[in-house]
PDB file of C-alpha atoms in Angstrom:
ATOM      1  CA  UNK A 532     -11.542  61.220  -5.075  1.00  0.00           C
ATOM      2  CA  UNK A 533     -15.150  60.562  -4.100  1.00  0.00           C
ATOM      3  CA  UNK A 534     -17.009  61.885  -1.405  1.00  0.00           C
ATOM      4  CA  UNK A 535     -16.501  58.898   2.215  1.00  0.00           C
ATOM      5  CA  UNK A 536     -13.513  57.394  -0.427  1.00  0.00           C
ATOM      6  CA  UNK A 537     -10.267  56.218   1.627  1.00  0.00           C
ATOM      7  CA  UNK A 538      -6.912  56.989   1.309  1.00  0.00           C
ATOM      8  CA  UNK A 539      -5.249  54.263  -0.778  1.00  0.00           C
ATOM      9  CA  UNK A 540      -3.251  51.548   0.616  1.00  0.00           C
ATOM     10  CA  UNK A 541       0.022  52.998  -0.774  1.00  0.00           C
ATOM     11  CA  UNK A 542      -0.317  56.198   1.131  1.00  0.00           C
ATOM     12  CA  UNK A 543       1.113  55.341   4.413  1.00  0.00           C
ATOM     13  CA  UNK A 544       0.099  58.745   5.890  1.00  0.00           C
ATOM     14  CA  UNK A 545      -2.817  59.315   7.602  1.00  0.00           C
ATOM     15  CA  UNK A 546      -2.839  62.249   9.874  1.00  0.00           C
ATOM     16  CA  UNK A 547      -0.370  64.850   7.974  1.00  0.00           C
ATOM     17  CA  UNK A 548       0.488  68.617   8.812  1.00  0.00           C
ATOM     18  CA  UNK A 549       0.623  70.344   6.018  1.00  0.00           C
ATOM     19  CA  UNK A 550       3.307  73.326   5.639  1.00  0.00           C
ATOM     20  CA  UNK A 551       2.827  76.331   3.381  1.00  0.00           C
ATOM     21  CA  UNK A 552       4.827  79.285   2.247  1.00  0.00           C
ATOM     22  CA  UNK A 553       3.199  82.259   2.812  1.00  0.00           C
ATOM     23  CA  UNK A 554       3.931  82.756  -0.784  1.00  0.00           C
ATOM     24  CA  UNK A 555       1.625  80.384  -1.900  1.00  0.00           C
ATOM     25  CA  UNK A 556      -1.124  82.955  -0.866  1.00  0.00           C
ATOM     26  CA  UNK A 557      -0.218  86.187  -3.094  1.00  0.00           C
ATOM     27  CA  UNK A 558      -2.013  87.226  -5.894  1.00  0.00           C
ATOM     28  CA  UNK A 559      -0.478  87.841  -9.001  1.00  0.00           C
ATOM     29  CA  UNK A 560      -0.097  91.153  -8.969  1.00  0.00           C
ATOM     30  CA  UNK A 561       1.849  90.995  -5.429  1.00  0.00           C
ATOM     31  CA  UNK A 562      -1.127  91.996  -3.128  1.00  0.00           C
ATOM     32  CA  UNK A 563      -0.558  89.129   0.378  1.00  0.00           C
ATOM     33  CA  UNK A 564      -3.480  87.399  -0.373  1.00  0.00           C
ATOM     34  CA  UNK A 565      -5.413  86.042  -3.389  1.00  0.00           C
ATOM     35  CA  UNK A 566      -9.040  84.838  -2.890  1.00  0.00           C
ATOM     36  CA  UNK A 567      -9.210  82.384  -5.432  1.00  0.00           C
ATOM     37  CA  UNK A 568      -6.021  80.753  -4.596  1.00  0.00           C
ATOM     38  CA  UNK A 569      -7.375  80.532  -0.670  1.00  0.00           C
ATOM     39  CA  UNK A 570     -10.510  78.945  -2.217  1.00  0.00           C
ATOM     40  CA  UNK A 571      -8.732  76.465  -4.336  1.00  0.00           C
ATOM     41  CA  UNK A 572      -6.782  75.736  -1.027  1.00  0.00           C
ATOM     42  CA  UNK A 573      -9.673  74.855   0.580  1.00  0.00           C
ATOM     43  CA  UNK A 574     -11.129  72.622  -2.172  1.00  0.00           C
ATOM     44  CA  UNK A 575      -8.248  70.687  -1.881  1.00  0.00           C
ATOM     45  CA  UNK A 576      -7.763  70.478   1.937  1.00  0.00           C
ATOM     46  CA  UNK A 577     -11.668  69.173   1.499  1.00  0.00           C
ATOM     47  CA  UNK A 578     -11.008  66.445  -1.125  1.00  0.00           C
ATOM     48  CA  UNK A 579      -7.826  65.240   1.051  1.00  0.00           C
ATOM     49  CA  UNK A 580     -10.198  64.831   4.136  1.00  0.00           C
ATOM     50  CA  UNK A 581     -12.891  63.247   2.125  1.00  0.00           C
ATOM     51  CA  UNK A 582     -10.357  60.674   1.296  1.00  0.00           C
ATOM     52  CA  UNK A 583     -10.093  59.579   5.207  1.00  0.00           C
ATOM     53  CA  UNK A 584      -7.246  62.314   5.881  1.00  0.00           C
ATOM     54  CA  UNK A 585      -6.779  64.272   9.124  1.00  0.00           C
ATOM     55  CA  UNK A 586      -5.052  67.534   8.525  1.00  0.00           C
ATOM     56  CA  UNK A 587      -2.835  70.057  10.401  1.00  0.00           C
ATOM     57  CA  UNK A 588      -1.642  73.102   8.849  1.00  0.00           C
ATOM     58  CA  UNK A 589       1.156  75.491   9.182  1.00  0.00           C
ATOM     59  CA  UNK A 590       1.613  78.436   7.119  1.00  0.00           C
ATOM     60  CA  UNK A 591       4.713  81.150   6.627  1.00  0.00           C
ATOM     61  CA  UNK A 592       4.312  84.678   6.459  1.00  0.00           C
ATOM     62  CA  UNK A 593       6.582  85.726   3.587  1.00  0.00           C
ATOM     63  CA  UNK A 594       3.833  86.855   1.143  1.00  0.00           C
ATOM     64  CA  UNK A 595       3.886  90.011   4.207  1.00  0.00           C
ATOM     65  CA  UNK A 596       7.173  89.843   5.858  1.00  0.00           C
ATOM     66  CA  UNK A 597      10.323  88.026   6.504  1.00  0.00           C
ATOM     67  CA  UNK A 598      11.785  88.820   9.845  1.00  0.00           C
ATOM     68  CA  UNK A 599      15.193  87.586   8.794  1.00  0.00           C
ATOM     69  CA  UNK A 600      15.352  89.433   5.691  1.00  0.00           C
ATOM     70  CA  UNK A 601      14.360  92.960   6.736  1.00  0.00           C
ATOM     71  CA  UNK A 602      16.542  92.672  10.215  1.00  0.00           C
ATOM     72  CA  UNK A 603      19.527  91.766   7.564  1.00  0.00           C
ATOM     73  CA  UNK A 604      18.528  95.138   6.220  1.00  0.00           C
ATOM     74  CA  UNK A 605      19.800  96.969   9.301  1.00  0.00           C
ATOM     75  CA  UNK A 606      17.093  98.857  10.576  1.00  0.00           C
ATOM     76  CA  UNK A 607      15.453  96.382  13.241  1.00  0.00           C
ATOM     77  CA  UNK A 608      16.689  93.825  15.428  1.00  0.00           C
ATOM     78  CA  UNK A 609      16.222  90.087  14.215  1.00  0.00           C
ATOM     79  CA  UNK A 610      13.947  89.326  17.274  1.00  0.00           C
ATOM     80  CA  UNK A 611      11.924  92.422  16.504  1.00  0.00           C
ATOM     81  CA  UNK A 612      11.694  91.257  12.942  1.00  0.00           C
ATOM     82  CA  UNK A 613      10.443  87.734  13.925  1.00  0.00           C
ATOM     83  CA  UNK A 614       8.047  89.299  15.852  1.00  0.00           C
ATOM     84  CA  UNK A 615       6.652  90.947  13.226  1.00  0.00           C
ATOM     85  CA  UNK A 616       6.549  87.485  10.772  1.00  0.00           C
ATOM     86  CA  UNK A 617       5.022  85.453  13.519  1.00  0.00           C
ATOM     87  CA  UNK A 618       2.105  88.394  13.612  1.00  0.00           C
ATOM     88  CA  UNK A 619       2.108  88.020   9.823  1.00  0.00           C
ATOM     89  CA  UNK A 620       1.595  84.235   9.925  1.00  0.00           C
ATOM     90  CA  UNK A 621      -1.587  84.631  12.490  1.00  0.00           C
ATOM     91  CA  UNK A 622      -2.956  86.676   9.834  1.00  0.00           C
ATOM     92  CA  UNK A 623      -2.556  84.303   7.095  1.00  0.00           C
ATOM     93  CA  UNK A 624      -3.742  81.349   9.481  1.00  0.00           C
ATOM     94  CA  UNK A 625      -6.967  83.328   9.966  1.00  0.00           C
ATOM     95  CA  UNK A 626      -7.824  83.572   6.089  1.00  0.00           C
ATOM     96  CA  UNK A 627      -7.005  80.106   5.743  1.00  0.00           C
ATOM     97  CA  UNK A 628      -9.339  78.955   8.779  1.00  0.00           C
ATOM     98  CA  UNK A 629     -11.986  81.572   6.900  1.00  0.00           C
ATOM     99  CA  UNK A 630     -11.799  79.843   3.369  1.00  0.00           C
ATOM    100  CA  UNK A 631     -11.961  76.361   4.942  1.00  0.00           C
ATOM    101  CA  UNK A 632     -15.032  77.362   6.832  1.00  0.00           C
ATOM    102  CA  UNK A 633     -16.594  78.507   3.446  1.00  0.00           C
ATOM    103  CA  UNK A 634     -15.916  75.301   1.643  1.00  0.00           C
ATOM    104  CA  UNK A 635     -17.596  73.406   4.309  1.00  0.00           C
ATOM    105  CA  UNK A 636     -14.550  72.089   6.608  1.00  0.00           C
ATOM    106  CA  UNK A 637     -14.464  72.974  10.200  1.00  0.00           C
ATOM    107  CA  UNK A 638     -11.297  74.767  10.999  1.00  0.00           C
ATOM    108  CA  UNK A 639      -9.823  76.422  14.120  1.00  0.00           C
ATOM    109  CA  UNK A 640      -6.990  78.543  14.296  1.00  0.00           C
ATOM    110  CA  UNK A 641      -3.958  78.155  17.436  1.00  0.00           C
ATOM    111  CA  UNK A 642      -1.270  80.654  17.552  1.00  0.00           C
ATOM    112  CA  UNK A 643       1.801  79.948  19.667  1.00  0.00           C
ATOM    113  CA  UNK A 644       1.521  83.897  20.372  1.00  0.00           C
ATOM    114  CA  UNK A 645      -1.173  84.212  22.711  1.00  0.00           C
ATOM    115  CA  UNK A 646      -3.982  86.089  21.175  1.00  0.00           C
ATOM    116  CA  UNK A 647      -7.073  85.176  22.855  1.00  0.00           C
ATOM    117  CA  UNK A 648      -9.247  88.137  21.461  1.00  0.00           C
ATOM    118  CA  UNK A 649      -8.468  86.748  18.095  1.00  0.00           C
ATOM    119  CA  UNK A 650      -7.792  83.524  18.314  1.00  0.00           C
ATOM    120  CA  UNK A 651      -7.485  80.471  20.500  1.00  0.00           C
ATOM    121  CA  UNK A 652      -3.783  80.016  22.707  1.00  0.00           C
ATOM    122  CA  UNK A 653      -1.999  76.862  20.814  1.00  0.00           C
ATOM    123  CA  UNK A 654      -1.589  73.829  23.559  1.00  0.00           C
ATOM    124  CA  UNK A 655      -1.057  69.972  22.504  1.00  0.00           C
ATOM    125  CA  UNK A 656      -4.111  68.731  24.028  1.00  0.00           C
ATOM    126  CA  UNK A 657      -6.787  70.723  23.373  1.00  0.00           C
ATOM    127  CA  UNK A 658      -4.968  70.774  19.148  1.00  0.00           C
ATOM    128  CA  UNK A 659      -4.935  66.712  19.489  1.00  0.00           C
ATOM    129  CA  UNK A 660      -8.849  66.605  20.493  1.00  0.00           C
ATOM    130  CA  UNK A 661      -9.494  68.881  17.705  1.00  0.00           C
ATOM    131  CA  UNK A 662      -7.947  66.723  15.272  1.00  0.00           C
ATOM    132  CA  UNK A 663      -9.577  63.732  17.050  1.00  0.00           C
ATOM    133  CA  UNK A 664     -13.192  65.806  16.049  1.00  0.00           C
ATOM    134  CA  UNK A 665     -12.242  65.599  12.538  1.00  0.00           C
ATOM    135  CA  UNK A 666     -11.152  69.058  12.489  1.00  0.00           C
ATOM    136  CA  UNK A 667      -8.448  71.101  10.731  1.00  0.00           C
ATOM    137  CA  UNK A 668      -6.223  73.015  12.936  1.00  0.00           C
ATOM    138  CA  UNK A 669      -4.170  75.930  11.472  1.00  0.00           C
ATOM    139  CA  UNK A 670      -1.012  76.557  13.336  1.00  0.00           C
ATOM    140  CA  UNK A 671       0.121  80.117  13.472  1.00  0.00           C
ATOM    141  CA  UNK A 672       2.982  82.085  15.189  1.00  0.00           C
ATOM    142  CA  UNK A 673       5.682  79.666  14.331  1.00  0.00           C
ATOM    143  CA  UNK A 674       7.223  78.137  17.379  1.00  0.00           C
ATOM    144  CA  UNK A 675       6.383  81.278  19.472  1.00  0.00           C
ATOM    145  CA  UNK A 676      10.017  82.170  19.554  1.00  0.00           C
ATOM    146  CA  UNK A 677      12.533  84.312  17.390  1.00  0.00           C
ATOM    147  CA  UNK A 678      15.352  82.600  15.476  1.00  0.00           C
ATOM    148  CA  UNK A 679      13.113  79.707  14.378  1.00  0.00           C
ATOM    149  CA  UNK A 680      11.390  79.021  10.945  1.00  0.00           C
ATOM    150  CA  UNK A 681       8.042  78.057  10.111  1.00  0.00           C
ATOM    151  CA  UNK A 682       9.913  74.858   9.016  1.00  0.00           C
ATOM    152  CA  UNK A 683      10.830  74.162  12.081  1.00  0.00           C
ATOM    153  CA  UNK A 684       7.670  74.767  13.598  1.00  0.00           C
ATOM    154  CA  UNK A 685       5.897  72.684  10.913  1.00  0.00           C
ATOM    155  CA  UNK A 686       8.123  69.774  11.959  1.00  0.00           C
ATOM    156  CA  UNK A 687       7.816  70.504  15.924  1.00  0.00           C
ATOM    157  CA  UNK A 688       4.171  70.752  15.692  1.00  0.00           C
ATOM    158  CA  UNK A 689       3.901  67.437  13.419  1.00  0.00           C
ATOM    159  CA  UNK A 690       5.743  65.369  16.314  1.00  0.00           C
ATOM    160  CA  UNK A 691       3.834  67.089  19.181  1.00  0.00           C
ATOM    161  CA  UNK A 692       0.553  66.299  17.223  1.00  0.00           C
ATOM    162  CA  UNK A 693       1.192  62.624  16.276  1.00  0.00           C
ATOM    163  CA  UNK A 694       1.531  63.169  12.740  1.00  0.00           C
ATOM    164  CA  UNK A 695       2.757  60.557   9.921  1.00  0.00           C
ATOM    165  CA  UNK A 696       4.271  62.970   7.755  1.00  0.00           C
ATOM    166  CA  UNK A 697       4.782  66.673   7.370  1.00  0.00           C
ATOM    167  CA  UNK A 698       3.797  67.309   3.289  1.00  0.00           C
ATOM    168  CA  UNK A 699       5.827  70.510   2.326  1.00  0.00           C
ATOM    169  CA  UNK A 700       3.700  71.867  -0.433  1.00  0.00           C
ATOM    170  CA  UNK A 701       6.493  74.369  -2.593  1.00  0.00           C
ATOM    171  CA  UNK A 702       6.785  75.394  -5.821  1.00  0.00           C
ATOM    172  CA  UNK A 703       8.867  72.182  -7.352  1.00  0.00           C
ATOM    173  CA  UNK A 704       7.284  68.923  -7.556  1.00  0.00           C
ATOM    174  CA  UNK A 705       9.858  67.366  -5.188  1.00  0.00           C
ATOM    175  CA  UNK A 706      13.708  67.467  -3.995  1.00  0.00           C
ATOM    176  CA  UNK A 707      15.843  67.815  -6.604  1.00  0.00           C
ATOM    177  CA  UNK A 708      19.958  67.692  -7.163  1.00  0.00           C
ATOM    178  CA  UNK A 709      20.127  71.379  -8.044  1.00  0.00           C
ATOM    179  CA  UNK A 710      17.823  74.424  -8.812  1.00  0.00           C
ATOM    180  CA  UNK A 711      15.917  72.632 -11.576  1.00  0.00           C
ATOM    181  CA  UNK A 712      15.142  76.748 -12.957  1.00  0.00           C
ATOM    182  CA  UNK A 713      18.739  77.338 -12.811  1.00  0.00           C
ATOM    183  CA  UNK A 714      19.925  74.048 -13.862  1.00  0.00           C
ATOM    184  CA  UNK A 715      18.464  71.713 -16.425  1.00  0.00           C
ATOM    185  CA  UNK A 716      20.392  68.576 -15.534  1.00  0.00           C
ATOM    186  CA  UNK A 717      18.960  68.851 -11.961  1.00  0.00           C
ATOM    187  CA  UNK A 718      17.512  65.495 -10.987  1.00  0.00           C
ATOM    188  CA  UNK A 719      14.449  65.032  -9.016  1.00  0.00           C
ATOM    189  CA  UNK A 720      14.938  62.093  -6.017  1.00  0.00           C
ATOM    190  CA  UNK A 721      12.173  60.019  -5.542  1.00  0.00           C
ATOM    191  CA  UNK A 722      13.494  59.292  -1.823  1.00  0.00           C
ATOM    192  CA  UNK A 723      16.508  60.500   0.255  1.00  0.00           C
ATOM    193  CA  UNK A 724      17.109  60.174   3.861  1.00  0.00           C
ATOM    194  CA  UNK A 725      17.205  62.661   6.378  1.00  0.00           C
ATOM    195  CA  UNK A 726      20.848  62.486   6.734  1.00  0.00           C
ATOM    196  CA  UNK A 727      21.278  62.939   2.882  1.00  0.00           C
ATOM    197  CA  UNK A 728      19.048  65.961   2.973  1.00  0.00           C
ATOM    198  CA  UNK A 729      21.468  67.575   5.103  1.00  0.00           C
ATOM    199  CA  UNK A 730      24.854  66.175   3.750  1.00  0.00           C
ATOM    200  CA  UNK A 731      24.050  67.767   0.791  1.00  0.00           C
ATOM    201  CA  UNK A 732      22.095  70.747   2.044  1.00  0.00           C
ATOM    202  CA  UNK A 733      19.613  71.166   0.292  1.00  0.00           C
ATOM    203  CA  UNK A 734      17.334  74.240   0.463  1.00  0.00           C
ATOM    204  CA  UNK A 735      13.887  72.583   0.285  1.00  0.00           C
ATOM    205  CA  UNK A 736      13.465  73.360   4.226  1.00  0.00           C
ATOM    206  CA  UNK A 737      16.515  74.586   6.440  1.00  0.00           C
ATOM    207  CA  UNK A 738      18.596  72.055   8.671  1.00  0.00           C
ATOM    208  CA  UNK A 739      17.123  72.288  11.565  1.00  0.00           C
ATOM    209  CA  UNK A 740      13.697  70.803  10.572  1.00  0.00           C
ATOM    210  CA  UNK A 741      15.582  68.361   9.412  1.00  0.00           C
ATOM    211  CA  UNK A 742      17.661  67.422  11.978  1.00  0.00           C
ATOM    212  CA  UNK A 743      14.463  67.423  14.315  1.00  0.00           C
ATOM    213  CA  UNK A 744      12.120  65.227  11.707  1.00  0.00           C
ATOM    214  CA  UNK A 745      15.636  62.823  11.922  1.00  0.00           C
ATOM    215  CA  UNK A 746      15.211  62.686  15.286  1.00  0.00           C
ATOM    216  CA  UNK A 747      11.561  61.979  15.514  1.00  0.00           C
ATOM    217  CA  UNK A 748      11.328  60.050  12.877  1.00  0.00           C
ATOM    218  CA  UNK A 749       9.135  61.610  10.876  1.00  0.00           C
ATOM    219  CA  UNK A 750       8.679  61.741   7.493  1.00  0.00           C
ATOM    220  CA  UNK A 751       8.392  64.566   4.656  1.00  0.00           C
ATOM    221  CA  UNK A 752       7.092  64.910   1.510  1.00  0.00           C
ATOM    222  CA  UNK A 753       7.813  67.205  -0.672  1.00  0.00           C
ATOM    223  CA  UNK A 754       5.313  68.407  -3.836  1.00  0.00           C
ATOM    224  CA  UNK A 755       4.419  70.966  -5.568  1.00  0.00           C
ATOM    225  CA  UNK A 756       0.812  72.727  -5.183  1.00  0.00           C
ATOM    226  CA  UNK A 757       0.538  73.861  -8.919  1.00  0.00           C
ATOM    227  CA  UNK A 758      -1.942  72.517 -11.153  1.00  0.00           C
ATOM    228  CA  UNK A 759      -2.204  69.562 -12.041  1.00  0.00           C
ATOM    229  CA  UNK A 760      -0.769  68.568  -8.793  1.00  0.00           C
ATOM    230  CA  UNK A 761      -2.852  68.806  -5.331  1.00  0.00           C
ATOM    231  CA  UNK A 762      -2.049  67.841  -1.639  1.00  0.00           C
ATOM    232  CA  UNK A 763      -4.753  65.058  -2.670  1.00  0.00           C
ATOM    233  CA  UNK A 764      -3.306  64.230  -5.558  1.00  0.00           C
ATOM    234  CA  UNK A 765       0.284  63.857  -4.252  1.00  0.00           C
ATOM    235  CA  UNK A 766      -0.838  61.892  -1.090  1.00  0.00           C
ATOM    236  CA  UNK A 767      -2.567  59.338  -3.700  1.00  0.00           C
ATOM    237  CA  UNK A 768       0.552  59.317  -5.742  1.00  0.00           C
ATOM    238  CA  UNK A 769      -1.089  60.843  -8.887  1.00  0.00           C
ATOM    239  CA  UNK A 770       1.250  63.673  -8.712  1.00  0.00           C
ATOM    240  CA  UNK A 771       4.930  63.238  -8.258  1.00  0.00           C
ATOM    241  CA  UNK A 772       6.754  64.164  -4.620  1.00  0.00           C
ATOM    242  CA  UNK A 773      10.069  63.100  -2.875  1.00  0.00           C
ATOM    243  CA  UNK A 774       9.807  61.363   0.519  1.00  0.00           C
ATOM    244  CA  UNK A 775      12.395  62.072   2.602  1.00  0.00           C
ATOM    245  CA  UNK A 776      12.256  59.674   5.353  1.00  0.00           C
ATOM    246  CA  UNK A 777      14.770  57.444   7.975  1.00  0.00           C
TER     247      UNK A 777
END
């Protein structure tokens, strides 16, 4: 899309919360951050903004640590493990903010876990103000509480910040009837409802996130970040995706 172009009329979403997995930022050799991936993501976000979108971002911390996984090993309690995971999301968010700024995009990290010497503490009204000014808001720290995933945090923040949709950028190009990596006969849904996603126990988001999206009547778009797909291409309809909507 050329700079200054508008989002196509077929795209009903203007303010979008992009949910990224932490693993998407990892280097092929396993290092927790991959600068070329961050730069490509920042350019993708820049193209999306140039096309008229307003963007908030929630990123996980799975490239560094998963609280549920380490607590399941038995050497740490779940609440502490989740606290470690929340701090990992802050590090990822600061890295994304830095990449966005380098790409000429104004961005601001806001954390649900107060770290005032590192980044701004999340509050709804200031976050809305930043979005209204055209800044990307990178929302760190999950919900600020243990036992809630960053998927749930993404839907919660999207509802709070009057977003039109959550874009779940994942490893596959939509929601499938089964794991397409394990079942070659799996079919991709073009559109399903929140109720169908919950009833079929589709694993692209956790049940709490789907339930909150259903209650908020918030659409979820699921697509792949792997080239040739991108956030801009998904929103313009040039890349396949699944719409989960009321």
